[in-house]
Structure formats: C-alpha cells, structure tokens
Amino acid sequence: MLDYLVVGLGLAGISFCEQLEKHGKSFQVINDNSQRASIVAGGLYNPVILKRFTMAWNARSQMDLAIPFYQELEKKLQTQLDYKLPVLRRFASVEEQNLWFDATDKPDLDYFLNTKIKENQNPHIEASLGYGEVQYTGRVDTKVLINKYQEYLLDKSSLLNESIDYAHLELKDECISYKDIQAKKIVFAEGYGLKQNPYFSYLPLNGTKGELLTIKAPELKEEAVIKSSVFIIPLGADLYRVGSTYKWKDKTNVPTDAAKNELLDKLNTFLKCDYEIVSHVAGVRPTVADRRPLVGEHPKYKSLYLLNGFGSRGVLIAPSASQNLYAYIENDEELDAEMNISRFTKKYYTP
C-alpha cells in the first residue's frame, strides 16, 4: 500500500513529489508526457504583472518559497536549473515611465522595481525611452528540470510512463486501486489533461494555448530578459526564447504559422539585428476563469485530490500550492480559500 499515487509530472507534479519525499511518504507517478505546457514554458519567475505594473497574486510569498525550492532541486539533480536574469520592461511612452515611477512607491512593488530608468545600451534593440528594471528575477529551465526528474524517478522505479486509464481506477473506502497499484490517496496534477478526467471535469478549466519561438541572434549579445510586446529571454549560446501568444480556441499542441507570424511581427518592431528561427513549440496552459489555481479535495471522494490551474505562472505557484495541499491533506491545515476547488462545489452537484 503506497501513501500516494501522483498523476502528471509537470511543475505541479514535481513540486508535490518533493513534498512527499521531504516527509518520507511512499509514492508512484504516472505520466505520459502528453501535456507540454511545463516543458515548453519560458520558465520565468517574475512577481510583477508588467502590463499593469501590479504584483501578481501572492507573488511575494511564492517567491520566498520558490527560490530555495529550485536551489534544493539543483543540488538533488546535480544540474543547473535557475538562471538569475533581470527583467527589463521596455517603455513605449513617457506615460508608461510615469506609471512605473508611481508603482515603485507601492508596498511589495518597491522591493522589486528599480527606481532608476535604465538606459538602453544595446544598439540592436530600439528602446529610446529606456527600461524599468525588475530585480530578483530569473529563469528556470523547465525542460531540463522535467527530464532530469523523470530520470531520477525512473532510477527509483517510481515512474510509469503511460497514460492513465480512468476505467481502471477503483475507489474504495480508505484507499484507491489502479491496476496492480494500491494507494491511500491519489493526486491529479495533469495540467490541461484534466479535461479528460471524469472526476474533475465539472471544474472550469479553460486552457490557453501559448506558442514560443527560439531564435539565434549572434549580434544581439543581450543578457537580460527584455519585455515589450513579447518577451526575449536569453538562453545562452546566442539563443533566445521569444514568446508568448495567448489563444483560447485552439487546444492543440501543434505550432501554427499564424502564431509564428504574430510573434515575428511584434519582435521586429524593436529588434534590429539579423536572426534565424531555430525552433517553434506550443502547449496549452491550464488556465481558470477567475485566474486562481484549482487545488483541493474532491467534493464526494475523499481520497481524490487536485493540483492544477497554474496558468502561465507555474514556476512561482507550484512550490507554495504543493506545500499548502500537502499540509491540508496530512495536517488538516487550512487550504487557501482563493485556490480551493470548494468554490466550485455547486457545479459538481448541478446537472
């Protein structure tokens, strides 16, 4: 009898597995790599919404947990995951500069926003009005993290590379069984794959498709993340991630020419050097209408739990949401009401 069965191994699944290992719980993971949002993500951790110059939901406390979390994972997996990079918000008008200065006086924002306008020193970027600098930010290489963590679990014989077949999931009074696995509890961390989960399909998970390009630009030589109408994220070796798009109708992981052209049109408004496209990827982010995660216990089946709905901020949200869910299950600690799926219980009982 295992303590837990975990379904899904993106940022949510990995973060919850870390909670289980930390507390000495036995577990098995089922994952089929069908959900690509965590793998193709830009991986930025940035607490500031740069469109409006406001703090993201619970971002300060999430940052306090996330940074040491990824540092510990680096030691555990013996590979670099966290790359410290400032984020520079390119100003398109004097009005934006003024809004930036207003924001630097606000609580929490004053810690992250540099009060001085940073002048553009890169001849290959058009930024005549300069930048606002967000401090203490960076990038987690989510693809490397997921690949290394899969290897780690395979070495421990704790990972099944297969798709879950819900028809084989049997719910008993004190446990669940799945094929030849028995566990006290099951945690679904499937990302957008939740749409196929019959136990949680009542929840309003929308899904937002994002597409990103990787370009090679040998002349650019930029070491900071540039945020304008798109992000440019340095990856090293003259490679840069460019993204992202937000599409609500298309729910496939297939890259499209329309999104590529949209990204290139925006990029070309301020990037002034030659580049070539190296890759083009897509994934569906697990997004929710009220922009809060979906975390908690099934309204009827008390051995079923959910960890989902992190949207585009999974790098920041996953460690704290996983910690909160574990404490809720094991220690009867209160679950953050804003992300508790109990806010949608009426939908479960409404035909």
CSV table of C-alpha atoms in Angstrom, one decimal:
chain,number,residue,atom,x,y,z
A,1,MET,CA,0.0,0.0,0.0
A,2,LEU,CA,1.5,3.3,-1.2
A,3,ASP,CA,0.8,6.6,0.5
A,4,TYR,CA,0.2,8.4,-2.8
A,5,LEU,CA,-0.3,7.9,-6.5
A,6,VAL,CA,0.5,11.1,-8.4
A,7,VAL,CA,-0.8,11.6,-12.0
A,8,GLY,CA,1.2,14.0,-14.1
A,9,LEU,CA,4.8,15.2,-13.8
A,10,GLY,CA,4.9,18.9,-14.9
A,11,LEU,CA,5.8,21.6,-12.4
A,12,ALA,CA,2.8,20.7,-10.2
A,13,GLY,CA,3.6,17.0,-10.1
A,14,ILE,CA,7.3,17.5,-9.4
A,15,SER,CA,6.5,20.0,-6.6
A,16,PHE,CA,4.1,17.7,-4.9
A,17,CYS,CA,6.6,14.7,-5.2
A,18,GLU,CA,9.1,16.9,-3.5
A,19,GLN,CA,6.7,17.4,-0.6
A,20,LEU,CA,6.2,13.6,-0.4
A,21,GLU,CA,9.9,12.9,-0.4
A,22,LYS,CA,10.6,15.6,2.2
A,23,HIS,CA,8.1,13.9,4.6
A,24,GLY,CA,9.1,10.3,3.9
A,25,LYS,CA,5.9,9.3,2.0
A,26,SER,CA,5.9,6.4,-0.5
A,27,PHE,CA,4.5,7.2,-3.9
A,28,GLN,CA,4.3,6.3,-7.6
A,29,VAL,CA,3.9,8.6,-10.5
A,30,ILE,CA,2.0,8.0,-13.8
A,31,ASN,CA,3.0,10.3,-16.6
A,32,ASP,CA,2.7,10.1,-20.4
A,33,ASN,CA,4.3,13.5,-21.4
A,34,SER,CA,1.1,14.4,-23.3
A,35,GLN,CA,0.8,17.8,-21.5
A,36,ARG,CA,3.6,20.1,-22.7
A,37,ALA,CA,2.8,23.4,-21.0
A,38,SER,CA,5.6,23.0,-18.4
A,39,ILE,CA,8.1,21.6,-20.9
A,40,VAL,CA,7.7,24.5,-23.4
A,41,ALA,CA,7.3,27.2,-20.9
A,42,GLY,CA,9.5,30.3,-20.8
A,43,GLY,CA,10.2,29.4,-17.2
A,44,LEU,CA,10.4,33.0,-15.9
A,45,TYR,CA,9.8,33.8,-12.3
A,46,ASN,CA,8.8,37.4,-12.1
A,47,PRO,CA,6.3,38.6,-9.4
A,48,VAL,CA,5.2,41.7,-11.4
A,49,ILE,CA,2.5,41.9,-14.0
A,50,LEU,CA,4.3,44.1,-16.4
A,51,LYS,CA,1.3,45.2,-18.4
A,52,ARG,CA,-0.2,47.0,-15.4
A,53,PHE,CA,2.7,47.3,-13.0
A,54,THR,CA,1.0,45.4,-10.3
A,55,MET,CA,2.0,42.4,-8.1
A,56,ALA,CA,0.8,39.0,-9.2
A,57,TRP,CA,-1.4,37.0,-6.8
A,58,ASN,CA,0.5,36.1,-3.6
A,59,ALA,CA,3.7,36.6,-5.6
A,60,ARG,CA,5.9,37.8,-2.8
A,61,SER,CA,5.3,34.8,-0.5
A,62,GLN,CA,5.5,32.5,-3.6
A,63,MET,CA,9.0,33.9,-4.4
A,64,ASP,CA,10.1,33.3,-0.9
A,65,LEU,CA,9.4,29.6,-1.2
A,66,ALA,CA,10.2,29.1,-4.9
A,67,ILE,CA,13.9,30.3,-4.9
A,68,PRO,CA,15.1,27.9,-2.2
A,69,PHE,CA,12.9,25.2,-3.7
A,70,TYR,CA,14.7,25.3,-7.1
A,71,GLN,CA,18.1,25.7,-5.3
A,72,GLU,CA,17.5,22.4,-3.5
A,73,LEU,CA,16.4,20.7,-6.7
A,74,GLU,CA,19.7,21.8,-8.3
A,75,LYS,CA,21.6,20.1,-5.6
A,76,LYS,CA,19.4,17.0,-5.7
A,77,LEU,CA,19.6,16.6,-9.5
A,78,GLN,CA,23.2,17.9,-9.8
A,79,THR,CA,22.4,20.2,-12.6
A,80,GLN,CA,21.8,24.0,-13.0
A,81,LEU,CA,18.2,24.9,-13.3
A,82,ASP,CA,18.0,28.5,-12.0
A,83,TYR,CA,19.5,31.3,-14.1
A,84,LYS,CA,19.4,34.8,-12.4
A,85,LEU,CA,18.3,37.3,-15.0
A,86,PRO,CA,16.9,40.9,-14.6
A,87,VAL,CA,13.7,41.6,-16.5
A,88,LEU,CA,13.7,44.9,-18.4
A,89,ARG,CA,10.4,46.4,-19.2
A,90,ARG,CA,10.8,48.4,-22.4
A,91,PHE,CA,8.9,51.8,-22.2
A,92,ALA,CA,6.8,52.7,-25.2
A,93,SER,CA,5.8,56.1,-23.9
A,94,VAL,CA,6.5,58.8,-21.3
A,95,GLU,CA,3.2,57.9,-19.7
A,96,GLU,CA,4.5,54.4,-19.1
A,97,GLN,CA,7.6,55.8,-17.4
A,98,ASN,CA,5.4,57.8,-15.1
A,99,LEU,CA,3.2,54.8,-14.3
A,100,TRP,CA,6.4,52.9,-13.4
A,101,PHE,CA,7.5,55.6,-11.0
A,102,ASP,CA,4.1,55.5,-9.4
A,103,ALA,CA,4.4,51.8,-9.0
A,104,THR,CA,7.8,51.9,-7.3
A,105,ASP,CA,6.2,53.6,-4.2
A,106,LYS,CA,3.7,50.8,-3.7
A,107,PRO,CA,4.1,48.1,-1.0
A,108,ASP,CA,5.9,45.0,-2.2
A,109,LEU,CA,6.5,46.5,-5.6
A,110,ASP,CA,9.0,48.9,-4.1
A,111,TYR,CA,11.2,45.8,-3.3
A,112,PHE,CA,11.3,44.5,-6.9
A,113,LEU,CA,11.1,47.7,-9.1
A,114,ASN,CA,14.3,49.7,-9.6
A,115,THR,CA,13.5,53.4,-9.1
A,116,LYS,CA,16.0,54.5,-11.8
A,117,ILE,CA,15.3,54.4,-15.5
A,118,LYS,CA,17.8,52.1,-17.2
A,119,GLU,CA,19.1,53.4,-20.4
A,120,ASN,CA,19.4,51.1,-23.4
A,121,GLN,CA,23.0,50.2,-24.2
A,122,ASN,CA,22.2,47.6,-26.9
A,123,PRO,CA,22.4,49.0,-30.5
A,124,HIS,CA,20.3,46.1,-31.8
A,125,ILE,CA,17.3,47.0,-29.7
A,126,GLU,CA,15.1,50.0,-30.2
A,127,ALA,CA,14.4,51.4,-26.7
A,128,SER,CA,14.9,55.1,-26.9
A,129,LEU,CA,12.8,55.7,-23.7
A,130,GLY,CA,14.8,53.1,-21.7
A,131,TYR,CA,13.6,50.4,-19.4
A,132,GLY,CA,12.2,49.7,-16.0
A,133,GLU,CA,14.1,47.0,-14.2
A,134,VAL,CA,12.5,44.2,-12.2
A,135,GLN,CA,15.0,42.9,-9.7
A,136,TYR,CA,15.5,39.4,-8.2
A,137,THR,CA,14.0,37.6,-11.2
A,138,GLY,CA,15.2,34.7,-13.3
A,139,ARG,CA,14.5,31.7,-15.4
A,140,VAL,CA,14.1,28.1,-14.5
A,141,ASP,CA,15.0,25.6,-17.3
A,142,THR,CA,11.7,23.7,-17.0
A,143,LYS,CA,12.6,21.2,-19.8
A,144,VAL,CA,15.8,20.2,-18.2
A,145,LEU,CA,14.1,20.0,-14.8
A,146,ILE,CA,11.3,17.7,-16.1
A,147,ASN,CA,13.8,15.4,-18.0
A,148,LYS,CA,16.1,15.1,-15.0
A,149,TYR,CA,13.3,14.5,-12.6
A,150,GLN,CA,11.9,11.8,-14.8
A,151,GLU,CA,15.4,10.1,-14.8
A,152,TYR,CA,15.5,10.5,-11.0
A,153,LEU,CA,12.2,8.7,-10.5
A,154,LEU,CA,13.0,6.0,-13.1
A,155,ASP,CA,16.2,5.2,-11.2
A,156,LYS,CA,14.0,4.7,-8.1
A,157,SER,CA,11.4,2.7,-10.0
A,158,SER,CA,8.8,5.3,-9.1
A,159,LEU,CA,7.6,6.4,-12.6
A,160,LEU,CA,5.3,4.7,-15.0
A,161,ASN,CA,5.5,6.2,-18.5
A,162,GLU,CA,1.9,5.6,-19.6
A,163,SER,CA,-1.4,7.3,-19.9
A,164,ILE,CA,-3.8,6.8,-17.1
A,165,ASP,CA,-6.9,4.8,-17.9
A,166,TYR,CA,-9.7,6.1,-15.6
A,167,ALA,CA,-11.7,2.9,-16.1
A,168,HIS,CA,-9.1,1.0,-14.1
A,169,LEU,CA,-9.3,3.4,-11.2
A,170,GLU,CA,-11.3,1.9,-8.3
A,171,LEU,CA,-12.3,4.0,-5.3
A,172,LYS,CA,-12.6,2.2,-2.0
A,173,ASP,CA,-13.5,3.5,1.5
A,174,GLU,CA,-9.9,4.1,2.7
A,175,CYS,CA,-7.8,3.9,-0.5
A,176,ILE,CA,-7.8,3.7,-4.3
A,177,SER,CA,-6.5,0.9,-6.5
A,178,TYR,CA,-5.2,1.3,-10.1
A,179,LYS,CA,-4.4,-1.9,-11.9
A,180,ASP,CA,-1.9,-3.5,-9.5
A,181,ILE,CA,-1.2,-0.3,-7.5
A,182,GLN,CA,-2.9,0.4,-4.2
A,183,ALA,CA,-2.5,3.8,-2.6
A,184,LYS,CA,-4.2,5.7,0.3
A,185,LYS,CA,-4.6,8.8,-1.9
A,186,ILE,CA,-4.3,10.0,-5.5
A,187,VAL,CA,-3.3,13.5,-6.6
A,188,PHE,CA,-4.1,14.6,-10.1
A,189,ALA,CA,-1.6,17.1,-11.5
A,190,GLU,CA,-2.4,16.6,-15.2
A,191,GLY,CA,-2.5,20.2,-16.4
A,192,TYR,CA,-4.9,20.7,-19.3
A,193,GLY,CA,-5.3,16.8,-19.4
A,194,LEU,CA,-7.8,17.5,-16.6
A,195,LYS,CA,-10.4,18.0,-19.3
A,196,GLN,CA,-10.4,14.2,-19.8
A,197,ASN,CA,-10.6,13.4,-16.1
A,198,PRO,CA,-14.2,12.2,-15.3
A,199,TYR,CA,-13.9,13.1,-11.6
A,200,PHE,CA,-12.9,16.7,-12.0
A,201,SER,CA,-14.4,17.6,-15.4
A,202,TYR,CA,-17.0,19.8,-13.7
A,203,LEU,CA,-14.3,22.4,-12.9
A,204,PRO,CA,-14.0,25.5,-15.2
A,205,LEU,CA,-10.5,24.8,-16.6
A,206,ASN,CA,-10.3,26.8,-19.8
A,207,GLY,CA,-6.9,26.2,-21.3
A,208,THR,CA,-4.9,28.8,-23.1
A,209,LYS,CA,-2.6,27.9,-25.9
A,210,GLY,CA,0.8,29.5,-25.9
A,211,GLU,CA,3.4,29.4,-28.7
A,212,LEU,CA,7.1,30.3,-28.4
A,213,LEU,CA,10.0,30.6,-30.8
A,214,THR,CA,13.7,30.1,-30.2
A,215,ILE,CA,15.9,32.3,-32.3
A,216,LYS,CA,19.6,32.5,-32.9
A,217,ALA,CA,20.9,36.1,-33.0
A,218,PRO,CA,24.7,36.2,-32.8
A,219,GLU,CA,24.9,40.0,-32.9
A,220,LEU,CA,22.3,40.6,-30.1
A,221,LYS,CA,24.5,39.9,-27.1
A,222,GLU,CA,21.8,40.6,-24.6
A,223,GLU,CA,22.0,39.2,-21.1
A,224,ALA,CA,18.7,40.5,-19.6
A,225,VAL,CA,15.1,39.5,-20.3
A,226,ILE,CA,13.5,42.2,-22.5
A,227,LYS,CA,9.8,42.6,-22.1
A,228,SER,CA,8.0,44.6,-24.8
A,229,SER,CA,5.0,43.3,-26.8
A,230,VAL,CA,6.8,40.0,-26.5
A,231,PHE,CA,9.5,38.6,-24.2
A,232,ILE,CA,13.0,38.0,-25.3
A,233,ILE,CA,14.6,35.5,-22.9
A,234,PRO,CA,18.4,34.8,-23.2
A,235,LEU,CA,19.2,31.1,-23.2
A,236,GLY,CA,23.0,31.3,-23.8
A,237,ALA,CA,25.0,30.4,-26.9
A,238,ASP,CA,23.3,33.3,-28.8
A,239,LEU,CA,19.9,31.6,-28.4
A,240,TYR,CA,16.8,33.5,-27.2
A,241,ARG,CA,13.3,32.4,-26.4
A,242,VAL,CA,10.6,34.7,-27.9
A,243,GLY,CA,7.0,34.5,-26.6
A,244,SER,CA,4.3,34.1,-26.0
A,245,THR,CA,0.9,34.0,-27.6
A,246,TYR,CA,-2.4,33.6,-25.9
A,247,LYS,CA,-5.1,31.8,-27.8
A,248,TRP,CA,-8.4,30.5,-26.3
A,249,LYS,CA,-10.0,28.4,-29.0
A,250,ASP,CA,-7.2,26.2,-30.3
A,251,LYS,CA,-6.5,23.5,-27.7
A,252,THR,CA,-3.8,21.5,-29.6
A,253,ASN,CA,0.0,21.3,-29.0
A,254,VAL,CA,0.6,22.0,-32.7
A,255,PRO,CA,2.6,25.1,-33.7
A,256,THR,CA,0.8,27.4,-36.2
A,257,ASP,CA,2.1,29.8,-38.9
A,258,ALA,CA,-0.4,32.5,-37.6
A,259,ALA,CA,1.2,32.5,-34.2
A,260,LYS,CA,4.7,32.5,-35.6
A,261,ASN,CA,3.9,35.5,-37.7
A,262,GLU,CA,2.3,37.3,-34.8
A,263,LEU,CA,5.4,36.8,-32.7
A,264,LEU,CA,7.7,37.9,-35.5
A,265,ASP,CA,5.7,41.0,-36.3
A,266,LYS,CA,5.9,42.1,-32.6
A,267,LEU,CA,9.6,41.2,-32.3
A,268,ASN,CA,10.5,43.1,-35.4
A,269,THR,CA,9.1,46.4,-34.0
A,270,PHE,CA,12.1,46.6,-31.6
A,271,LEU,CA,14.7,44.0,-32.5
A,272,LYS,CA,17.1,45.5,-35.1
A,273,CYS,CA,19.6,42.7,-36.0
A,274,ASP,CA,19.5,39.5,-38.1
A,275,TYR,CA,18.3,36.3,-36.6
A,276,GLU,CA,17.2,32.8,-37.6
A,277,ILE,CA,14.4,30.7,-36.2
A,278,VAL,CA,15.7,27.6,-34.5
A,279,SER,CA,12.5,26.1,-33.1
A,280,HIS,CA,8.8,26.7,-32.7
A,281,VAL,CA,6.8,25.0,-29.9
A,282,ALA,CA,3.3,25.1,-28.5
A,283,GLY,CA,1.5,24.0,-25.3
A,284,VAL,CA,-1.8,24.5,-23.6
A,285,ARG,CA,-1.6,26.3,-20.2
A,286,PRO,CA,-4.1,25.1,-17.6
A,287,THR,CA,-5.9,28.4,-17.0
A,288,VAL,CA,-9.0,29.2,-15.0
A,289,ALA,CA,-11.7,31.8,-15.5
A,290,ASP,CA,-11.1,33.5,-12.1
A,291,ARG,CA,-7.3,33.3,-12.6
A,292,ARG,CA,-6.7,31.2,-9.4
A,293,PRO,CA,-5.4,27.7,-9.2
A,294,LEU,CA,-7.6,24.6,-8.7
A,295,VAL,CA,-6.4,22.8,-5.6
A,296,GLY,CA,-8.1,20.6,-3.1
A,297,GLU,CA,-10.2,17.6,-2.3
A,298,HIS,CA,-12.9,16.1,-4.4
A,299,PRO,CA,-16.4,17.0,-3.1
A,300,LYS,CA,-17.5,13.4,-2.8
A,301,TYR,CA,-14.5,11.1,-3.0
A,302,LYS,CA,-12.2,11.8,-0.1
A,303,SER,CA,-9.1,10.1,-1.4
A,304,LEU,CA,-9.0,12.2,-4.6
A,305,TYR,CA,-7.1,15.4,-4.7
A,306,LEU,CA,-6.3,18.0,-7.4
A,307,LEU,CA,-3.3,20.3,-8.0
A,308,ASN,CA,-3.8,22.3,-11.2
A,309,GLY,CA,-4.7,25.6,-12.9
A,310,PHE,CA,-1.4,27.5,-12.5
A,311,GLY,CA,-1.7,29.2,-15.9
A,312,SER,CA,1.5,31.0,-17.0
A,313,ARG,CA,2.9,31.3,-13.5
A,314,GLY,CA,3.6,27.7,-12.7
A,315,VAL,CA,7.2,28.2,-11.8
A,316,LEU,CA,6.2,30.5,-9.0
A,317,ILE,CA,2.9,29.0,-7.9
A,318,ALA,CA,3.8,25.2,-7.9
A,319,PRO,CA,6.0,25.1,-4.8
A,320,SER,CA,3.7,27.0,-2.5
A,321,ALA,CA,0.5,25.4,-3.8
A,322,SER,CA,2.0,21.9,-3.3
A,323,GLN,CA,3.2,22.8,0.2
A,324,ASN,CA,-0.3,24.0,1.1
A,325,LEU,CA,-2.0,21.0,-0.4
A,326,TYR,CA,0.2,18.6,1.5
A,327,ALA,CA,-0.3,20.4,4.8
A,328,TYR,CA,-4.1,20.3,4.1
A,329,ILE,CA,-4.1,16.6,3.5
A,330,GLU,CA,-1.7,15.4,6.2
A,331,ASN,CA,-2.0,18.1,8.9
A,332,ASP,CA,-5.6,19.4,8.5
A,333,GLU,CA,-4.2,22.9,7.8
A,334,GLU,CA,-6.5,25.3,6.1
A,335,LEU,CA,-6.3,25.5,2.3
A,336,ASP,CA,-6.0,28.9,0.7
A,337,ALA,CA,-9.7,29.8,0.0
A,338,GLU,CA,-8.9,31.6,-3.2
A,339,MET,CA,-7.5,28.4,-4.8
A,340,ASN,CA,-9.6,25.8,-3.0
A,341,ILE,CA,-11.8,23.9,-5.5
A,342,SER,CA,-14.6,24.1,-2.9
A,343,ARG,CA,-15.5,27.4,-4.5
A,344,PHE,CA,-17.0,25.4,-7.4
A,345,THR,CA,-18.7,22.6,-5.4
A,346,LYS,CA,-22.1,23.8,-6.6
A,347,LYS,CA,-21.1,23.0,-10.2
A,348,TYR,CA,-20.4,19.3,-9.2
A,349,TYR,CA,-24.0,18.9,-7.8
A,350,THR,CA,-25.7,20.9,-10.6
A,351,PRO,CA,-26.9,18.7,-13.5
